[in-house]
Short mmCIF file of C-alpha atoms in Angstrom, two decimals:
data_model
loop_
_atom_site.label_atom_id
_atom_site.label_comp_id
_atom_site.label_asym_id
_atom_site.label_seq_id
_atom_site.Cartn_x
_atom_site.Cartn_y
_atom_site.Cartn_z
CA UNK H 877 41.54 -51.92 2.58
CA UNK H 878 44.69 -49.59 2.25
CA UNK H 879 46.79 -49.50 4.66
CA UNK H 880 50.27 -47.79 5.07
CA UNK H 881 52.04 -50.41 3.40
CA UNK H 882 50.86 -50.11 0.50
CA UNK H 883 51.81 -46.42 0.81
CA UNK H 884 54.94 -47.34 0.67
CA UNK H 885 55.92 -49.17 3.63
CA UNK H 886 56.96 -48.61 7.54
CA UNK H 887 57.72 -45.08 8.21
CA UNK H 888 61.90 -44.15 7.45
CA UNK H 889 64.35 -44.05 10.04
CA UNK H 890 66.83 -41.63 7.81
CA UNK H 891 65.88 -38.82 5.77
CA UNK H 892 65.57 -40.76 2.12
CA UNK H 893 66.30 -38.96 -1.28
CA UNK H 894 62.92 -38.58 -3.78
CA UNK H 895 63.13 -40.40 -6.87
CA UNK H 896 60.29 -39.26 -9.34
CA UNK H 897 60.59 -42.75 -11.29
CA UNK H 898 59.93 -44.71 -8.31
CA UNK H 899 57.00 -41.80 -7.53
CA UNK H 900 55.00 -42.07 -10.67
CA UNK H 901 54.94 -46.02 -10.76
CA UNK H 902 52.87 -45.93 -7.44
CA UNK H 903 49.22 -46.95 -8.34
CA UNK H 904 47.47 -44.10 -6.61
CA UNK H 905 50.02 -41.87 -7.71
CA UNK H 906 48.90 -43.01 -11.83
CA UNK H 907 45.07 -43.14 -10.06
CA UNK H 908 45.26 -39.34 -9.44
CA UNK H 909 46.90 -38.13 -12.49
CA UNK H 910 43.87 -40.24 -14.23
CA UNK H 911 41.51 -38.18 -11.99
CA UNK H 912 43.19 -35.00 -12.84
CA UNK H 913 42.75 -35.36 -16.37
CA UNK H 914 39.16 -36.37 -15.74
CA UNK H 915 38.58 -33.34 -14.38
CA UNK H 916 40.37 -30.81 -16.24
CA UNK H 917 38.33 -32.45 -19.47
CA UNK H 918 34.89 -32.00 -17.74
CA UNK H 919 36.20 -28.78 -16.75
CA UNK H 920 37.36 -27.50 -20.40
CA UNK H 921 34.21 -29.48 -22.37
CA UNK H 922 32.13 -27.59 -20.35
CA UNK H 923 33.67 -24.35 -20.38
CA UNK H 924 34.20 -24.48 -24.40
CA UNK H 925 30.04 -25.01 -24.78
CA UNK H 926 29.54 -22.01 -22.05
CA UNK H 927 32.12 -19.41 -24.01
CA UNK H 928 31.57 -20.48 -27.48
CA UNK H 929 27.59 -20.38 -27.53
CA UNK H 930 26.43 -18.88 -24.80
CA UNK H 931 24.50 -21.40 -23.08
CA UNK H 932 24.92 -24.47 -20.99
CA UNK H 933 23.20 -27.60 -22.55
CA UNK H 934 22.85 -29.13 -18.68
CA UNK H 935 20.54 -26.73 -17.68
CA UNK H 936 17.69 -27.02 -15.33
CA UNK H 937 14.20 -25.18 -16.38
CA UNK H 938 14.42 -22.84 -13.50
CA UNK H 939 17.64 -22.90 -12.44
CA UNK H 940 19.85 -21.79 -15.23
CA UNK H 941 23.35 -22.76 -14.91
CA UNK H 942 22.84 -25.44 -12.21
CA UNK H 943 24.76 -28.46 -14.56
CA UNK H 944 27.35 -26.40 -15.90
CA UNK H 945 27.94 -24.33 -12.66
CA UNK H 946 28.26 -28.23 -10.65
CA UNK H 947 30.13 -29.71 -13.01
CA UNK H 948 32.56 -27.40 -13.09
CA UNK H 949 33.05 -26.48 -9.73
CA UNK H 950 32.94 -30.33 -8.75
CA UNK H 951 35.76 -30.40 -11.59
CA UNK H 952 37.67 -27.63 -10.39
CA UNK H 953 37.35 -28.80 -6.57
CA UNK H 954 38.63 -32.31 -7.17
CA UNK H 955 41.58 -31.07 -9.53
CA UNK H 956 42.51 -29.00 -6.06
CA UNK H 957 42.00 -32.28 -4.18
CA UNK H 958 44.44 -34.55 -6.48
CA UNK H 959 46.68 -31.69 -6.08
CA UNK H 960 47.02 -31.48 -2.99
CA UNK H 961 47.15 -35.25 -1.88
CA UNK H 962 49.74 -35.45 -4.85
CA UNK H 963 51.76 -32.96 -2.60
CA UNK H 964 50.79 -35.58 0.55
CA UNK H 965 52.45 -38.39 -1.68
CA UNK H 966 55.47 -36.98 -2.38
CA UNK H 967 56.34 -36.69 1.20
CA UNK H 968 54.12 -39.63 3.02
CA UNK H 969 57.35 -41.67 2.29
CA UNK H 970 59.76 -39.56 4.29
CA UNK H 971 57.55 -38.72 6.96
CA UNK H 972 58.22 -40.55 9.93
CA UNK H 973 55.51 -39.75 12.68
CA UNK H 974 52.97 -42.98 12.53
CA UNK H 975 49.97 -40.00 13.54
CA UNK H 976 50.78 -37.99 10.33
CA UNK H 977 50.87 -40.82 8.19
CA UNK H 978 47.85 -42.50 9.88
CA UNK H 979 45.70 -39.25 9.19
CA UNK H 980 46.67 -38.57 5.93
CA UNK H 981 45.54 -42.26 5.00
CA UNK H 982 41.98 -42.04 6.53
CA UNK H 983 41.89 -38.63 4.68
CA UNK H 984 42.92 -39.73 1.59
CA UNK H 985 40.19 -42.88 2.20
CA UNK H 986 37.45 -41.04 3.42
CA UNK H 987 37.92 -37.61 0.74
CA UNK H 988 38.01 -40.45 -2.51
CA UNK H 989 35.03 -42.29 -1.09
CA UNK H 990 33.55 -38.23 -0.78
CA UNK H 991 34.60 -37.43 -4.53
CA UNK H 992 33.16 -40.91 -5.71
CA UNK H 993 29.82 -40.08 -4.54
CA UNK H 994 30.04 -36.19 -5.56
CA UNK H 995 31.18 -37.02 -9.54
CA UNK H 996 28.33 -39.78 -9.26
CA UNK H 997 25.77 -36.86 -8.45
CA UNK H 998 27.47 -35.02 -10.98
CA UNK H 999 27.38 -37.86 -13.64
CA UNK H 1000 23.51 -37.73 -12.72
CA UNK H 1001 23.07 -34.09 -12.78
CA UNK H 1002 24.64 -34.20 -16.13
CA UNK H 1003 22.96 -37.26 -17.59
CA UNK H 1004 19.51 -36.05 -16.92
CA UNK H 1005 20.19 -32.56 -18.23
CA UNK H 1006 21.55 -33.74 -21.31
CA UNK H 1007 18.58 -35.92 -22.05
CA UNK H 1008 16.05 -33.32 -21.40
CA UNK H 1009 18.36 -30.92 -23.86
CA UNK H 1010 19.33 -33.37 -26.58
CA UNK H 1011 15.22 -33.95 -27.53
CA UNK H 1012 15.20 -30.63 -28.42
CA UNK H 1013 18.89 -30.30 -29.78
CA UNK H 1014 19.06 -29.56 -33.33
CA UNK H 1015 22.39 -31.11 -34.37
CA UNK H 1016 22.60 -29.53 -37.41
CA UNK H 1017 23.49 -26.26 -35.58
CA UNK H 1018 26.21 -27.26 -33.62
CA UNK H 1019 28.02 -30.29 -33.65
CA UNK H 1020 30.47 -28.84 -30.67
CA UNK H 1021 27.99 -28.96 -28.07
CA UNK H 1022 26.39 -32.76 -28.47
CA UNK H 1023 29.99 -33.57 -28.69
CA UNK H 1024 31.63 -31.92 -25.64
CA UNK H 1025 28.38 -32.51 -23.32
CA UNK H 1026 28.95 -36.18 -24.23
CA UNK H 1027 32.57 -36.37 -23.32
CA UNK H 1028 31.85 -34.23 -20.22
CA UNK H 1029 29.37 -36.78 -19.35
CA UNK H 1030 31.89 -39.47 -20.10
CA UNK H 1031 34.57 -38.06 -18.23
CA UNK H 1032 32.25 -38.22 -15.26
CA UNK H 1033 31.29 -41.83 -15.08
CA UNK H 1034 35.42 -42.17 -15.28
CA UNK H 1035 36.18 -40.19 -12.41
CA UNK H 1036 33.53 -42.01 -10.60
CA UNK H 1037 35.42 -45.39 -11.20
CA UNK H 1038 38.76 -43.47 -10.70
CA UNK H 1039 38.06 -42.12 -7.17
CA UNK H 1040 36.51 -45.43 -6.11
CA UNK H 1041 39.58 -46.93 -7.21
CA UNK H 1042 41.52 -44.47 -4.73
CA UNK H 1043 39.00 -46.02 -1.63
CA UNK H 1044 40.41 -49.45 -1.93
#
C-alpha cells in the first residue's frame, strides 16, 4: 500500500528547489515513463498498419475498426494520464497541504488500478482479434503487419504489469 512516504516523505515546511536527478530516480516516476513508452508503441504499431495498408488487422466482423480504434484511444488516453500525474510528481514534493497530497495519492491509486484493468481489456480485445486475423493472414504479403500487431499486443500485456505496478 502507498502511502505519502513513499512519495517522498512528510509534506515541506519551506519552499524546496527541484532537482530533476533526484526526480527521475523515484520508482513511479521510471514506472510512468515505462508506461508512456508502452503506449506511444501501441499507439504508433497500430497507426503504421492503419496508414500503410489500409486496414486494421484487430478488427471485429461487424464492427470495423473496433481493435484499432480501442487500442489507440486507450493508448492515447493513458499517455494523457502519465502526463499529467508526471506534472502531479513534480510538485507533490513541494506541496504542503496534507488534503492535496492525500487526493492526489488515492487518484493516482485508484486511476492505475483503472488503466490496469482498461490495457487488460485492451490486451484481450487485441489478442482475440489477432487470432481470428492471423488464420487467414497471408504472411507472404506483408511482413509489417504480423509484426507490428504482435508488438502492439506485446506492449499491452506490459502496460498491464506497468500500471499494476503504479497500484502498489
Amino acid at each position: 500500500i502507498r502511502t505519502m512516504e513513499s512519495y517522498g516523505g512528510p509534506a515541506p515546511t519551506s519552499f524546496e528547489r527541484f532537482s530533476a536527478r533526484n526526480f527521475v530516480r523515484k520508482p513511479q516516476v521510471i514506472m510512468r515513463l515505462v508506461a508512456s513508452v508502452c503506449a506511444v508503441v501501441v499507439i504508433e504499431c497500430i497507426a503504421a498498419i492503419m496508414d500503410g495498408y489500409g486496414l486494421c488487422p484487430f478488427n471485429a466482423a461487424r464492427r470495423p475498426w473496433t481493435g484499432c480504434a480501442f487500442g489507440v484511444s486507450a493508448g492515447a488516453l493513458a499517455l494523457v494520464t502519465c502526463l499529467v500525474f508526471l506534472f502531479f510528481d513534480t510538485i507533490f514534493d513541494r506541496q504542503s497541504s496534507v488534503v492535496v497530497r492525500k487526493t492526489i495519492v488515492k487518484a493516482d491509486v485508484a486511476l492505475s488500478a483503472v488503466w490496469a484493468v482498461i490495457w487488460l481489456s485492451a490486451f484481450a480485445v487485441l489478442i482475440g482479434q489477432w487470432t481470428k486475423y492471423s488464420s487467414n493472414f497471408d504472411s507472404s504479403r506483408s511482413t509489417v503487419i504480423a509484426v507490428n500487431s504482435r508488438v502492439a499486443i506485446a506492449f499491452s500485456v506490459l502496460s498491464v504489469v506497468v500500471w499494476v505496478s503504479l497500484t502498489l
